[in-house]
Amino acid sequence: MITAAALATLALVCAVGAWRFTRARWTYRAPHVAIVLWQALGVTWGLAGTGALLSYALEPYGQGVLQGLGAFVVSATNGGYGPAESFTLPRILALIAGLTALTILVVVLLTAGAQTLRARRRHRTLLALVAREDPEVPGVRVVDHPGPAAYCVPGLRSEVVVSEGTLRLLSPAELTAVLAHEAAHVRERHDLVLLPFAALHRALPWSRVVGRVQSEVGLLVEMAADDVARRYCSPRRLATALLRFGTAGAAPTPQGALGVSETAGSAVMARVERLVSPGPDLPRQIRYAIVAFSVTLTASAPLLWLIPH
């Protein structure tokens, strides 16, 4: 019971922390660190929430969650659930709920990943037919489309794509900034950061907190790419490029891709503001402390899964 209570408390702490975290603004000062913390909260919440239910249900076996699941499978194949005195309705319901929640999370994540891979494969096939190389932007695929568009297709065979409308809209300095932003998405595999949160939103579409979390992580990913891009270009040129995309009505980013104008409305203005008037960086000691806390938090739920009841 102690393990189940600890896991339930951990899940509650993560849920409350996520709700409060969506209102924090220090994250804009260190988006990479904030992304690490968001990933830790997400993983821990999923494992702690399902683990609390399974720990309570499997407590009669006197083992950890993983060992208890193994013992349950063995006893179920022999026609029983566990000791007769522990064959209670609350434990059975907890077991059903825990296994169902865990299955949904895993299946939704795998489904989202598979759909993303299929969408990218289809888009690469389309690009092979309609995109062209341009000597003025080496290594970039150009699509003959009048509207502004700039995005990357991540993966083992990543590609950066811009439209003819983008080449006409942006100055050379602005185009360099946009391409540096997309290269940052590719290099840091931001698609893998976003995938679990998109899958969680798909599993819990009714949750306003999950929706806000997904939007917040998406904004932080764009800010992280902005920070990498500003090492190779003028931040003001990237800011003006974002504004040009916004006023010109950028084309929607294809499924499975990441675009420079992925965010909209107030989120774009938040990015522009921090590019034009950046605030002070988060102190190094605080960044290290947040990363250390994130690692500890991520390890806590798996450890509790292994601790005997």
PDB file of N, CA and C in Angstrom, residues 104-194:
ATOM      1  N   ILE A 104      -3.658   2.061 -23.361  1.00  0.00           N
ATOM      2  CA  ILE A 104      -4.058   3.211 -24.172  1.00  0.00           C
ATOM      3  C   ILE A 104      -2.867   4.124 -24.434  1.00  0.00           C
ATOM      4  N   LEU A 105      -2.080   4.412 -23.397  1.00  0.00           N
ATOM      5  CA  LEU A 105      -0.931   5.297 -23.568  1.00  0.00           C
ATOM      6  C   LEU A 105       0.074   4.722 -24.560  1.00  0.00           C
ATOM      7  N   VAL A 106       0.354   3.424 -24.434  1.00  0.00           N
ATOM      8  CA  VAL A 106       1.329   2.793 -25.329  1.00  0.00           C
ATOM      9  C   VAL A 106       0.797   2.736 -26.760  1.00  0.00           C
ATOM     10  N   VAL A 107      -0.457   2.312 -26.911  1.00  0.00           N
ATOM     11  CA  VAL A 107      -1.035   2.170 -28.250  1.00  0.00           C
ATOM     12  C   VAL A 107      -1.143   3.526 -28.942  1.00  0.00           C
ATOM     13  N   VAL A 108      -1.585   4.546 -28.206  1.00  0.00           N
ATOM     14  CA  VAL A 108      -1.718   5.869 -28.808  1.00  0.00           C
ATOM     15  C   VAL A 108      -0.352   6.406 -29.227  1.00  0.00           C
ATOM     16  N   LEU A 109       0.676   6.190 -28.405  1.00  0.00           N
ATOM     17  CA  LEU A 109       2.019   6.647 -28.759  1.00  0.00           C
ATOM     18  C   LEU A 109       2.522   5.930 -30.005  1.00  0.00           C
ATOM     19  N   LEU A 110       2.354   4.610 -30.058  1.00  0.00           N
ATOM     20  CA  LEU A 110       2.809   3.854 -31.230  1.00  0.00           C
ATOM     21  C   LEU A 110       2.010   4.239 -32.477  1.00  0.00           C
ATOM     22  N   THR A 111       0.709   4.449 -32.305  1.00  0.00           N
ATOM     23  CA  THR A 111      -0.126   4.839 -33.444  1.00  0.00           C
ATOM     24  C   THR A 111       0.271   6.207 -33.981  1.00  0.00           C
ATOM     25  N   ALA A 112       0.490   7.148 -33.073  1.00  0.00           N
ATOM     26  CA  ALA A 112       0.903   8.487 -33.496  1.00  0.00           C
ATOM     27  C   ALA A 112       2.239   8.436 -34.221  1.00  0.00           C
ATOM     28  N   GLY A 113       3.170   7.631 -33.711  1.00  0.00           N
ATOM     29  CA  GLY A 113       4.460   7.495 -34.370  1.00  0.00           C
ATOM     30  C   GLY A 113       4.338   6.888 -35.758  1.00  0.00           C
ATOM     31  N   ALA A 114       3.510   5.847 -35.877  1.00  0.00           N
ATOM     32  CA  ALA A 114       3.328   5.190 -37.173  1.00  0.00           C
ATOM     33  C   ALA A 114       2.663   6.126 -38.177  1.00  0.00           C
ATOM     34  N   GLN A 115       1.646   6.861 -37.742  1.00  0.00           N
ATOM     35  CA  GLN A 115       0.973   7.796 -38.645  1.00  0.00           C
ATOM     36  C   GLN A 115       1.908   8.918 -39.088  1.00  0.00           C
ATOM     37  N   THR A 116       2.753   9.374 -38.179  1.00  0.00           N
ATOM     38  CA  THR A 116       3.714  10.421 -38.537  1.00  0.00           C
ATOM     39  C   THR A 116       4.708   9.912 -39.563  1.00  0.00           C
ATOM     40  N   LEU A 117       5.213   8.691 -39.360  1.00  0.00           N
ATOM     41  CA  LEU A 117       6.161   8.119 -40.312  1.00  0.00           C
ATOM     42  C   LEU A 117       5.529   7.941 -41.686  1.00  0.00           C
ATOM     43  N   ARG A 118       4.271   7.483 -41.722  1.00  0.00           N
ATOM     44  CA  ARG A 118       3.591   7.319 -43.015  1.00  0.00           C
ATOM     45  C   ARG A 118       3.392   8.660 -43.714  1.00  0.00           C
ATOM     46  N   ALA A 119       3.009   9.694 -42.921  1.00  0.00           N
ATOM     47  CA  ALA A 119       2.805  11.015 -43.515  1.00  0.00           C
ATOM     48  C   ALA A 119       4.114  11.559 -44.087  1.00  0.00           C
ATOM     49  N   ARG A 120       5.206  11.352 -43.382  1.00  0.00           N
ATOM     50  CA  ARG A 120       6.502  11.826 -43.886  1.00  0.00           C
ATOM     51  C   ARG A 120       6.914  11.068 -45.142  1.00  0.00           C
ATOM     52  N   ARG A 121       6.671   9.779 -45.150  1.00  0.00           N
ATOM     53  CA  ARG A 121       7.030   8.985 -46.327  1.00  0.00           C
ATOM     54  C   ARG A 121       6.239   9.450 -47.548  1.00  0.00           C
ATOM     55  N   ARG A 122       4.945   9.697 -47.364  1.00  0.00           N
ATOM     56  CA  ARG A 122       4.135  10.192 -48.478  1.00  0.00           C
ATOM     57  C   ARG A 122       4.622  11.569 -48.939  1.00  0.00           C
ATOM     58  N   HIS A 123       4.980  12.417 -47.968  1.00  0.00           N
ATOM     59  CA  HIS A 123       5.407  13.768 -48.340  1.00  0.00           C
ATOM     60  C   HIS A 123       6.758  13.737 -49.059  1.00  0.00           C
ATOM     61  N   ARG A 124       7.652  12.865 -48.634  1.00  0.00           N
ATOM     62  CA  ARG A 124       8.932  12.747 -49.339  1.00  0.00           C
ATOM     63  C   ARG A 124       8.712  12.272 -50.776  1.00  0.00           C
ATOM     64  N   THR A 125       7.784  11.360 -50.954  1.00  0.00           N
ATOM     65  CA  THR A 125       7.466  10.900 -52.309  1.00  0.00           C
ATOM     66  C   THR A 125       6.929  12.050 -53.153  1.00  0.00           C
ATOM     67  N   LEU A 126       6.071  12.878 -52.546  1.00  0.00           N
ATOM     68  CA  LEU A 126       5.535  14.034 -53.259  1.00  0.00           C
ATOM     69  C   LEU A 126       6.628  15.041 -53.592  1.00  0.00           C
ATOM     70  N   LEU A 127       7.534  15.268 -52.634  1.00  0.00           N
ATOM     71  CA  LEU A 127       8.624  16.216 -52.886  1.00  0.00           C
ATOM     72  C   LEU A 127       9.528  15.741 -54.016  1.00  0.00           C
ATOM     73  N   ALA A 128       9.726  14.424 -54.098  1.00  0.00           N
ATOM     74  CA  ALA A 128      10.553  13.892 -55.184  1.00  0.00           C
ATOM     75  C   ALA A 128       9.959  14.202 -56.551  1.00  0.00           C
ATOM     76  N   LEU A 129       8.652  14.425 -56.601  1.00  0.00           N
ATOM     77  CA  LEU A 129       7.974  14.694 -57.874  1.00  0.00           C
ATOM     78  C   LEU A 129       7.891  16.190 -58.190  1.00  0.00           C
ATOM     79  N   VAL A 130       7.682  17.009 -57.142  1.00  0.00           N
ATOM     80  CA  VAL A 130       7.377  18.421 -57.412  1.00  0.00           C
ATOM     81  C   VAL A 130       8.476  19.386 -56.971  1.00  0.00           C
ATOM     82  N   ALA A 131       9.362  18.990 -56.081  1.00  0.00           N
ATOM     83  CA  ALA A 131      10.382  19.910 -55.578  1.00  0.00           C
ATOM     84  C   ALA A 131      11.603  19.911 -56.497  1.00  0.00           C
ATOM     85  N   ARG A 132      12.370  20.978 -56.390  1.00  0.00           N
ATOM     86  CA  ARG A 132      13.569  21.112 -57.212  1.00  0.00           C
ATOM     87  C   ARG A 132      14.710  21.671 -56.376  1.00  0.00           C
ATOM     88  N   GLU A 133      15.897  21.539 -56.883  1.00  0.00           N
ATOM     89  CA  GLU A 133      17.073  22.138 -56.257  1.00  0.00           C
ATOM     90  C   GLU A 133      17.263  23.549 -56.802  1.00  0.00           C
ATOM     91  N   ASP A 134      17.813  24.407 -55.964  1.00  0.00           N
ATOM     92  CA  ASP A 134      18.085  25.784 -56.377  1.00  0.00           C
ATOM     93  C   ASP A 134      19.517  26.115 -55.969  1.00  0.00           C
ATOM     94  N   PRO A 135      20.361  26.501 -56.920  1.00  0.00           N
ATOM     95  CA  PRO A 135      21.765  26.796 -56.565  1.00  0.00           C
ATOM     96  C   PRO A 135      21.909  27.946 -55.573  1.00  0.00           C
ATOM     97  N   GLU A 136      20.892  28.804 -55.470  1.00  0.00           N
ATOM     98  CA  GLU A 136      20.985  29.920 -54.526  1.00  0.00           C
ATOM     99  C   GLU A 136      20.752  29.471 -53.083  1.00  0.00           C
ATOM    100  N   VAL A 137      20.112  28.317 -52.905  1.00  0.00           N
ATOM    101  CA  VAL A 137      19.886  27.764 -51.565  1.00  0.00           C
ATOM    102  C   VAL A 137      20.291  26.287 -51.594  1.00  0.00           C
ATOM    103  N   PRO A 138      21.581  26.018 -51.596  1.00  0.00           N
ATOM    104  CA  PRO A 138      22.037  24.622 -51.700  1.00  0.00           C
ATOM    105  C   PRO A 138      21.579  23.769 -50.515  1.00  0.00           C
ATOM    106  N   GLY A 139      21.196  22.527 -50.807  1.00  0.00           N
ATOM    107  CA  GLY A 139      20.771  21.610 -49.766  1.00  0.00           C
ATOM    108  C   GLY A 139      19.336  21.787 -49.346  1.00  0.00           C
ATOM    109  N   VAL A 140      18.601  22.672 -50.018  1.00  0.00           N
ATOM    110  CA  VAL A 140      17.206  22.967 -49.681  1.00  0.00           C
ATOM    111  C   VAL A 140      16.335  22.620 -50.880  1.00  0.00           C
ATOM    112  N   ARG A 141      15.186  21.993 -50.623  1.00  0.00           N
ATOM    113  CA  ARG A 141      14.232  21.693 -51.684  1.00  0.00           C
ATOM    114  C   ARG A 141      13.285  22.878 -51.845  1.00  0.00           C
ATOM    115  N   VAL A 142      13.054  23.272 -53.099  1.00  0.00           N
ATOM    116  CA  VAL A 142      12.205  24.416 -53.400  1.00  0.00           C
ATOM    117  C   VAL A 142      10.946  23.920 -54.104  1.00  0.00           C
ATOM    118  N   VAL A 143       9.798  24.379 -53.601  1.00  0.00           N
ATOM    119  CA  VAL A 143       8.508  24.012 -54.178  1.00  0.00           C
ATOM    120  C   VAL A 143       7.932  25.234 -54.880  1.00  0.00           C
ATOM    121  N   ASP A 144       7.439  25.049 -56.091  1.00  0.00           N
ATOM    122  CA  ASP A 144       6.852  26.159 -56.851  1.00  0.00           C
ATOM    123  C   ASP A 144       5.444  26.455 -56.342  1.00  0.00           C
ATOM    124  N   HIS A 145       5.403  27.204 -55.246  1.00  0.00           N
ATOM    125  CA  HIS A 145       4.126  27.600 -54.651  1.00  0.00           C
ATOM    126  C   HIS A 145       4.204  29.089 -54.350  1.00  0.00           C
ATOM    127  N   PRO A 146       3.175  29.854 -54.716  1.00  0.00           N
ATOM    128  CA  PRO A 146       3.261  31.310 -54.547  1.00  0.00           C
ATOM    129  C   PRO A 146       3.216  31.771 -53.098  1.00  0.00           C
ATOM    130  N   GLY A 147       2.617  30.981 -52.222  1.00  0.00           N
ATOM    131  CA  GLY A 147       2.515  31.377 -50.825  1.00  0.00           C
ATOM    132  C   GLY A 147       3.796  31.090 -50.061  1.00  0.00           C
ATOM    133  N   PRO A 148       4.019  31.816 -48.945  1.00  0.00           N
ATOM    134  CA  PRO A 148       5.220  31.570 -48.136  1.00  0.00           C
ATOM    135  C   PRO A 148       5.103  30.270 -47.341  1.00  0.00           C
ATOM    136  N   ALA A 149       6.133  29.467 -47.386  1.00  0.00           N
ATOM    137  CA  ALA A 149       6.188  28.219 -46.623  1.00  0.00           C
ATOM    138  C   ALA A 149       7.640  27.860 -46.396  1.00  0.00           C
ATOM    139  N   ALA A 150       7.943  27.412 -45.183  1.00  0.00           N
ATOM    140  CA  ALA A 150       9.282  26.942 -44.841  1.00  0.00           C
ATOM    141  C   ALA A 150       9.144  25.917 -43.735  1.00  0.00           C
ATOM    142  N   TYR A 151       9.616  24.723 -43.981  1.00  0.00           N
ATOM    143  CA  TYR A 151       9.477  23.666 -42.991  1.00  0.00           C
ATOM    144  C   TYR A 151      10.539  22.607 -43.219  1.00  0.00           C
ATOM    145  N   CYS A 152      10.660  21.716 -42.260  1.00  0.00           N
ATOM    146  CA  CYS A 152      11.581  20.593 -42.391  1.00  0.00           C
ATOM    147  C   CYS A 152      10.795  19.297 -42.228  1.00  0.00           C
ATOM    148  N   VAL A 153      11.270  18.266 -42.902  1.00  0.00           N
ATOM    149  CA  VAL A 153      10.722  16.920 -42.764  1.00  0.00           C
ATOM    150  C   VAL A 153      11.770  16.113 -42.015  1.00  0.00           C
ATOM    151  N   PRO A 154      11.615  15.927 -40.705  1.00  0.00           N
ATOM    152  CA  PRO A 154      12.665  15.262 -39.930  1.00  0.00           C
ATOM    153  C   PRO A 154      12.754  13.772 -40.249  1.00  0.00           C
ATOM    154  N   GLY A 155      13.807  13.156 -39.735  1.00  0.00           N
ATOM    155  CA  GLY A 155      13.990  11.724 -39.913  1.00  0.00           C
ATOM    156  C   GLY A 155      15.408  11.402 -40.323  1.00  0.00           C
ATOM    157  N   LEU A 156      15.630  10.142 -40.676  1.00  0.00           N
ATOM    158  CA  LEU A 156      16.964   9.726 -41.107  1.00  0.00           C
ATOM    159  C   LEU A 156      17.350  10.406 -42.416  1.00  0.00           C
ATOM    160  N   ARG A 157      16.359  10.682 -43.260  1.00  0.00           N
ATOM    161  CA  ARG A 157      16.594  11.404 -44.513  1.00  0.00           C
ATOM    162  C   ARG A 157      15.863  12.741 -44.435  1.00  0.00           C
ATOM    163  N   SER A 158      16.338  13.582 -43.549  1.00  0.00           N
ATOM    164  CA  SER A 158      15.668  14.860 -43.303  1.00  0.00           C
ATOM    165  C   SER A 158      15.834  15.792 -44.501  1.00  0.00           C
ATOM    166  N   GLU A 159      14.847  16.649 -44.667  1.00  0.00           N
ATOM    167  CA  GLU A 159      14.856  17.627 -45.748  1.00  0.00           C
ATOM    168  C   GLU A 159      14.304  18.949 -45.242  1.00  0.00           C
ATOM    169  N   VAL A 160      14.890  20.034 -45.751  1.00  0.00           N
ATOM    170  CA  VAL A 160      14.379  21.377 -45.489  1.00  0.00           C
ATOM    171  C   VAL A 160      13.753  21.879 -46.782  1.00  0.00           C
ATOM    172  N   VAL A 161      12.531  22.401 -46.659  1.00  0.00           N
ATOM    173  CA  VAL A 161      11.748  22.795 -47.828  1.00  0.00           C
ATOM    174  C   VAL A 161      11.316  24.250 -47.695  1.00  0.00           C
ATOM    175  N   VAL A 162      11.436  24.994 -48.783  1.00  0.00           N
ATOM    176  CA  VAL A 162      10.895  26.347 -48.847  1.00  0.00           C
ATOM    177  C   VAL A 162      10.108  26.485 -50.146  1.00  0.00           C
ATOM    178  N   SER A 163       9.216  27.448 -50.175  1.00  0.00           N
ATOM    179  CA  SER A 163       8.426  27.687 -51.379  1.00  0.00           C
ATOM    180  C   SER A 163       9.038  28.831 -52.186  1.00  0.00           C
ATOM    181  N   GLU A 164       8.613  28.905 -53.438  1.00  0.00           N
ATOM    182  CA  GLU A 164       9.041  30.017 -54.284  1.00  0.00           C
ATOM    183  C   GLU A 164       8.571  31.335 -53.692  1.00  0.00           C
ATOM    184  N   GLY A 165       7.375  31.308 -53.063  1.00  0.00           N
ATOM    185  CA  GLY A 165       6.872  32.520 -52.422  1.00  0.00           C
ATOM    186  C   GLY A 165       7.769  32.991 -51.291  1.00  0.00           C
ATOM    187  N   THR A 166       8.390  32.055 -50.577  1.00  0.00           N
ATOM    188  CA  THR A 166       9.314  32.425 -49.500  1.00  0.00           C
ATOM    189  C   THR A 166      10.556  33.102 -50.052  1.00  0.00           C
ATOM    190  N   LEU A 167      11.084  32.586 -51.157  1.00  0.00           N
ATOM    191  CA  LEU A 167      12.283  33.183 -51.753  1.00  0.00           C
ATOM    192  C   LEU A 167      12.022  34.610 -52.217  1.00  0.00           C
ATOM    193  N   ARG A 168      10.795  34.873 -52.658  1.00  0.00           N
ATOM    194  CA  ARG A 168      10.457  36.232 -53.094  1.00  0.00           C
ATOM    195  C   ARG A 168      10.151  37.142 -51.902  1.00  0.00           C
ATOM    196  N   LEU A 169       9.629  36.565 -50.828  1.00  0.00           N
ATOM    197  CA  LEU A 169       9.179  37.364 -49.681  1.00  0.00           C
ATOM    198  C   LEU A 169      10.336  37.833 -48.802  1.00  0.00           C
ATOM    199  N   LEU A 170      11.314  36.969 -48.576  1.00  0.00           N
ATOM    200  CA  LEU A 170      12.360  37.242 -47.589  1.00  0.00           C
ATOM    201  C   LEU A 170      13.622  37.791 -48.237  1.00  0.00           C
ATOM    202  N   SER A 171      14.311  38.603 -47.462  1.00  0.00           N
ATOM    203  CA  SER A 171      15.636  39.057 -47.881  1.00  0.00           C
ATOM    204  C   SER A 171      16.634  37.924 -47.672  1.00  0.00           C
ATOM    205  N   PRO A 172      17.826  38.009 -48.267  1.00  0.00           N
ATOM    206  CA  PRO A 172      18.823  36.945 -48.062  1.00  0.00           C
ATOM    207  C   PRO A 172      19.140  36.700 -46.587  1.00  0.00           C
ATOM    208  N   ALA A 173      19.235  37.771 -45.796  1.00  0.00           N
ATOM    209  CA  ALA A 173      19.538  37.607 -44.373  1.00  0.00           C
ATOM    210  C   ALA A 173      18.389  36.919 -43.644  1.00  0.00           C
ATOM    211  N   GLU A 174      17.166  37.283 -43.996  1.00  0.00           N
ATOM    212  CA  GLU A 174      16.006  36.649 -43.371  1.00  0.00           C
ATOM    213  C   GLU A 174      15.897  35.188 -43.775  1.00  0.00           C
ATOM    214  N   LEU A 175      16.181  34.889 -45.019  1.00  0.00           N
ATOM    215  CA  LEU A 175      16.144  33.500 -45.480  1.00  0.00           C
ATOM    216  C   LEU A 175      17.197  32.664 -44.755  1.00  0.00           C
ATOM    217  N   THR A 176      18.375  33.232 -44.551  1.00  0.00           N
ATOM    218  CA  THR A 176      19.422  32.523 -43.799  1.00  0.00           C
ATOM    219  C   THR A 176      18.954  32.211 -42.389  1.00  0.00           C
ATOM    220  N   ALA A 177      18.262  33.157 -41.778  1.00  0.00           N
ATOM    221  CA  ALA A 177      17.760  32.947 -40.415  1.00  0.00           C
ATOM    222  C   ALA A 177      16.715  31.835 -40.386  1.00  0.00           C
ATOM    223  N   VAL A 178      15.814  31.831 -41.349  1.00  0.00           N
ATOM    224  CA  VAL A 178      14.769  30.803 -41.399  1.00  0.00           C
ATOM    225  C   VAL A 178      15.377  29.425 -41.617  1.00  0.00           C
ATOM    226  N   LEU A 179      16.355  29.329 -42.515  1.00  0.00           N
ATOM    227  CA  LEU A 179      16.987  28.038 -42.780  1.00  0.00           C
ATOM    228  C   LEU A 179      17.772  27.545 -41.551  1.00  0.00           C
ATOM    229  N   ALA A 180      18.382  28.468 -40.808  1.00  0.00           N
ATOM    230  CA  ALA A 180      19.080  28.077 -39.576  1.00  0.00           C
ATOM    231  C   ALA A 180      18.088  27.556 -38.545  1.00  0.00           C
ATOM    232  N   HIS A 181      16.909  28.158 -38.497  1.00  0.00           N
ATOM    233  CA  HIS A 181      15.855  27.700 -37.578  1.00  0.00           C
ATOM    234  C   HIS A 181      15.424  26.279 -37.931  1.00  0.00           C
ATOM    235  N   GLU A 182      15.182  26.013 -39.206  1.00  0.00           N
ATOM    236  CA  GLU A 182      14.757  24.672 -39.620  1.00  0.00           C
ATOM    237  C   GLU A 182      15.870  23.647 -39.416  1.00  0.00           C
ATOM    238  N   ALA A 183      17.101  24.054 -39.650  1.00  0.00           N
ATOM    239  CA  ALA A 183      18.234  23.137 -39.422  1.00  0.00           C
ATOM    240  C   ALA A 183      18.329  22.757 -37.944  1.00  0.00           C
ATOM    241  N   ALA A 184      17.969  23.691 -37.061  1.00  0.00           N
ATOM    242  CA  ALA A 184      17.976  23.383 -35.625  1.00  0.00           C
ATOM    243  C   ALA A 184      16.919  22.332 -35.293  1.00  0.00           C
ATOM    244  N   HIS A 185      15.737  22.425 -35.894  1.00  0.00           N
ATOM    245  CA  HIS A 185      14.708  21.404 -35.699  1.00  0.00           C
ATOM    246  C   HIS A 185      15.236  20.030 -36.105  1.00  0.00           C
ATOM    247  N   VAL A 186      15.898  19.982 -37.245  1.00  0.00           N
ATOM    248  CA  VAL A 186      16.395  18.702 -37.758  1.00  0.00           C
ATOM    249  C   VAL A 186      17.488  18.153 -36.852  1.00  0.00           C
ATOM    250  N   ARG A 187      18.424  19.007 -36.486  1.00  0.00           N
ATOM    251  CA  ARG A 187      19.594  18.559 -35.726  1.00  0.00           C
ATOM    252  C   ARG A 187      19.213  18.097 -34.320  1.00  0.00           C
ATOM    253  N   GLU A 188      18.271  18.769 -33.679  1.00  0.00           N
ATOM    254  CA  GLU A 188      17.911  18.440 -32.300  1.00  0.00           C
ATOM    255  C   GLU A 188      16.716  17.498 -32.205  1.00  0.00           C
ATOM    256  N   ARG A 189      16.203  17.033 -33.350  1.00  0.00           N
ATOM    257  CA  ARG A 189      15.093  16.083 -33.401  1.00  0.00           C
ATOM    258  C   ARG A 189      13.924  16.524 -32.530  1.00  0.00           C
ATOM    259  N   HIS A 190      13.483  17.742 -32.748  1.00  0.00           N
ATOM    260  CA  HIS A 190      12.357  18.270 -31.991  1.00  0.00           C
ATOM    261  C   HIS A 190      11.064  17.505 -32.262  1.00  0.00           C
ATOM    262  N   ASP A 191      11.016  16.806 -33.387  1.00  0.00           N
ATOM    263  CA  ASP A 191       9.817  16.003 -33.670  1.00  0.00           C
ATOM    264  C   ASP A 191       9.620  14.919 -32.624  1.00  0.00           C
ATOM    265  N   LEU A 192      10.730  14.365 -32.118  1.00  0.00           N
ATOM    266  CA  LEU A 192      10.638  13.329 -31.083  1.00  0.00           C
ATOM    267  C   LEU A 192      10.202  13.933 -29.749  1.00  0.00           C
ATOM    268  N   VAL A 193      10.533  15.191 -29.525  1.00  0.00           N
ATOM    269  CA  VAL A 193      10.077  15.867 -28.308  1.00  0.00           C
ATOM    270  C   VAL A 193       8.559  16.060 -28.341  1.00  0.00           C
ATOM    271  N   LEU A 194       8.043  16.436 -29.494  1.00  0.00           N
ATOM    272  CA  LEU A 194       6.623  16.759 -29.610  1.00  0.00           C
ATOM    273  C   LEU A 194       5.736  15.522 -29.674  1.00  0.00           C
TER     274      LEU A 194
END
